[in-house]
Short mmCIF file of C-alpha atoms in Angstrom, two decimals:
data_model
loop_
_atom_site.label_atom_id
_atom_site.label_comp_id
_atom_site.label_asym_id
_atom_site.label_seq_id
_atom_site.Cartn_x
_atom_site.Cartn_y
_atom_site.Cartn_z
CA UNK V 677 97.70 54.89 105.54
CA UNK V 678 95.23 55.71 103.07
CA UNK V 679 95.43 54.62 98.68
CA UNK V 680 95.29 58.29 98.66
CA UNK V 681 98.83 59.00 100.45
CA UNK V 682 100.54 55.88 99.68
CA UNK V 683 99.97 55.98 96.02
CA UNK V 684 101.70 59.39 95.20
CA UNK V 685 104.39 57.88 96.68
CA UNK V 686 104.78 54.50 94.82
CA UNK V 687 104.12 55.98 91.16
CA UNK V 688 107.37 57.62 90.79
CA UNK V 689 108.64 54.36 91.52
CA UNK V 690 106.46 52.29 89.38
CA UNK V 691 107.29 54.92 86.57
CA UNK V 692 110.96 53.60 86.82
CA UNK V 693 110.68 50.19 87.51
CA UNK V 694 108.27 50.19 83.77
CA UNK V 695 110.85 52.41 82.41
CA UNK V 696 113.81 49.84 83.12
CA UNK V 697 111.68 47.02 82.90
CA UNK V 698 111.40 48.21 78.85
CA UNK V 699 115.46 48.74 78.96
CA UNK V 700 116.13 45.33 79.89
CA UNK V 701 113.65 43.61 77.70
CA UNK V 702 112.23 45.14 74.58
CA UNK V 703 115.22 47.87 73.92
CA UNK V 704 117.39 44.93 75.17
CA UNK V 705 119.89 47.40 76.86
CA UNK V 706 122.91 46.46 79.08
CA UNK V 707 123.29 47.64 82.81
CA UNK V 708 125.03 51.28 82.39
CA UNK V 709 124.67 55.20 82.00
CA UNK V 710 121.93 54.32 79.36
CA UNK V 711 119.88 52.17 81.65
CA UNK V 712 120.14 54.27 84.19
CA UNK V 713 119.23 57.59 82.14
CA UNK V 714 115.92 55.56 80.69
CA UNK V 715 115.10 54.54 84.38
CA UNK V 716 115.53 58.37 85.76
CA UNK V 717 113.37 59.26 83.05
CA UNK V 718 110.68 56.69 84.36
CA UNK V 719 111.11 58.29 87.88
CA UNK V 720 110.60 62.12 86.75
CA UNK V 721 107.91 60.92 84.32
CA UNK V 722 105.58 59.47 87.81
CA UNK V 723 106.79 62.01 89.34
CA UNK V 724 105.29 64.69 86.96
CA UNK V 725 102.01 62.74 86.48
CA UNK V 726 101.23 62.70 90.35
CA UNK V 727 101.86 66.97 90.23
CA UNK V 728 99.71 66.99 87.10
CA UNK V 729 97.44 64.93 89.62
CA UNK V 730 97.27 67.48 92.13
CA UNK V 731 97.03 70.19 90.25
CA UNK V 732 93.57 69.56 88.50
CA UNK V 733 92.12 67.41 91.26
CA UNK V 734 90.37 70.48 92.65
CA UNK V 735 89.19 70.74 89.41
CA UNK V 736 87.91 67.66 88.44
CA UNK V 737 86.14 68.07 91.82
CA UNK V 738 84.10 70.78 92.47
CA UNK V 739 82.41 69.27 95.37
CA UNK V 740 85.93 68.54 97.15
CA UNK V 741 85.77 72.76 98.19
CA UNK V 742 83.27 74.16 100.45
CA UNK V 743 82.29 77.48 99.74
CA UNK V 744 80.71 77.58 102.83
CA UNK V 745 83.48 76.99 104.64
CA UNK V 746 83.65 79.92 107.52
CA UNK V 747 85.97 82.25 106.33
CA UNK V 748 85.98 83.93 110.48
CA UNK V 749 90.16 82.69 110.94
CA UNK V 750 91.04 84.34 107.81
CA UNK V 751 89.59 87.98 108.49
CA UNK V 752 91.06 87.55 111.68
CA UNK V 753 94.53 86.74 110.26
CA UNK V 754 94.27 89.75 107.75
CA UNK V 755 92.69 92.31 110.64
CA UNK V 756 95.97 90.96 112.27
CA UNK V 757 98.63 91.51 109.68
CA UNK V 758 97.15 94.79 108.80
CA UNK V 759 96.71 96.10 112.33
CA UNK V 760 100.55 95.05 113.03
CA UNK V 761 101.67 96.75 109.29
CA UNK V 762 99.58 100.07 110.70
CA UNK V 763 101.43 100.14 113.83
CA UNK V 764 105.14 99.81 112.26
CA UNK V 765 103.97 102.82 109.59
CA UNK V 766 103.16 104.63 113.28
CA UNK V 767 106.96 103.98 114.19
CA UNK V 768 108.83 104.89 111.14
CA UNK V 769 106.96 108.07 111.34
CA UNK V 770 107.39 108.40 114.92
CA UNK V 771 111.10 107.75 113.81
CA UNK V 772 110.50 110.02 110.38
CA UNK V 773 109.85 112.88 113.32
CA UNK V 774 112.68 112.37 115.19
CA UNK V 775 115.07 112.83 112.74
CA UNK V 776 113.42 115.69 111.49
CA UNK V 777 112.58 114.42 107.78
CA UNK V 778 109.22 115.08 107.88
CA UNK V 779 107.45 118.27 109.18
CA UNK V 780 105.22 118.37 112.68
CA UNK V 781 102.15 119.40 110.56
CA UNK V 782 102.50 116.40 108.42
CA UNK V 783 103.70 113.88 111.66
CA UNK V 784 100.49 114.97 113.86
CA UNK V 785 98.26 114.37 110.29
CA UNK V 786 99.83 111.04 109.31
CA UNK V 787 100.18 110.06 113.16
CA UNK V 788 96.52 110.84 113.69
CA UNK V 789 95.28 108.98 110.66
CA UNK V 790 97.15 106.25 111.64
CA UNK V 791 96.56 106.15 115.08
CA UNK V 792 92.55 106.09 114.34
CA UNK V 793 92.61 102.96 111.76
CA UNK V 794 94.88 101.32 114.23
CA UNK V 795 92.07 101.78 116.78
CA UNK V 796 89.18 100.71 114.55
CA UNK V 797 91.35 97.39 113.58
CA UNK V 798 91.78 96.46 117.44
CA UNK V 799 87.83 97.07 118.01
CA UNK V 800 86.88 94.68 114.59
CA UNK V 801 89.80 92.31 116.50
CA UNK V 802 87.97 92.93 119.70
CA UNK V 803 84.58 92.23 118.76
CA UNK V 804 85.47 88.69 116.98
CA UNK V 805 82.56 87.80 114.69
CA UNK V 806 79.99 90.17 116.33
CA UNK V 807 80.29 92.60 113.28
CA UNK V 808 76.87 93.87 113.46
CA UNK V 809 77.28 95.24 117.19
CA UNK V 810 80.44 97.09 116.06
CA UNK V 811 79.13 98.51 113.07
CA UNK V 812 76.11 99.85 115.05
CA UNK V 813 78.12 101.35 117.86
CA UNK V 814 79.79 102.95 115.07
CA UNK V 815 77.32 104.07 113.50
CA UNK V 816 75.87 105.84 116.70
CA UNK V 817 78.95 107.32 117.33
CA UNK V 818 79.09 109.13 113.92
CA UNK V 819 75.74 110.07 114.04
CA UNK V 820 75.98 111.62 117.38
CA UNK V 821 78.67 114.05 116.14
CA UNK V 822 77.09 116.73 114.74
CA UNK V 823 78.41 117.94 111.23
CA UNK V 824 81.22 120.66 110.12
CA UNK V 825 79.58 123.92 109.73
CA UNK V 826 81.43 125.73 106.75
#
């Protein structure tokens, strides 16, 4: 094992053993609830000073994070989680429908809507990281649909 894992380990322990160490000799205390308080103490004390550790070592070291680190896994994650939130919003409204709490105007609008940014999420899911491909194709597609006349 590495200094790195095996110290946050031992410092709570050190913390105590100094803490009783001092009861025992300086505050010359006896073996009892107040020794054993003062040595606790010693024990929470490393215990808070390794947390304190870990909380500003990314800050003490800026080169420790990689800001070019691919961020590809995450965007998949999230395209994941929202694609699976978009298809349980298609089945409580398919449910919604059913027992007739919402309207068929407003089930075929929110189905529809729904329906199309579930199918954009599976193509961004299907194409991985080729992101320029799919925007092109989509752009094609939208320009090849000519616009509303009002």
């Amino acid at each position: 094992m590495s200094p790195g894992k095996i110290l946050p380990k031992i410092i709570p322990a050190i913390g105590g053993a100094a803490a009783v160490g001092y009861g025992l000799g300086p505050a010359q205390l006896l073996f009892g609830p107040p020794l054993v308080v003062l040595g606790l103490g010693g024990v929470v004390l490393g215990v808070t000073s390794v947390l304190l550790y870990r909380i500003l070592e990314p800050l003490l070291r800026p080169e420790a994070v990689d800001p070019e680190t691919p961020r590809g896994p995450v965007r998949i994650r999230e395209l994941e989680h929202e694609k699976q939130a978009v298809l349980k919003a298609i089945r409580e409204i398919e449910f919604d429908y059913q027992m007739r709490k919402i309207a068929e105007p407003d089930y075929r609008e929110l189905s529809q809507r729904y329906r199309a940014r579930a199918m954009r999420l599976m193509r961004e899911l299907e194409a991985g990281d080729d992101y320029r491909t799919l925007i092109e194709q989509e752009l094609k597609a939208r320009m090849s649909v000519p616009a509303e006349k009002k």
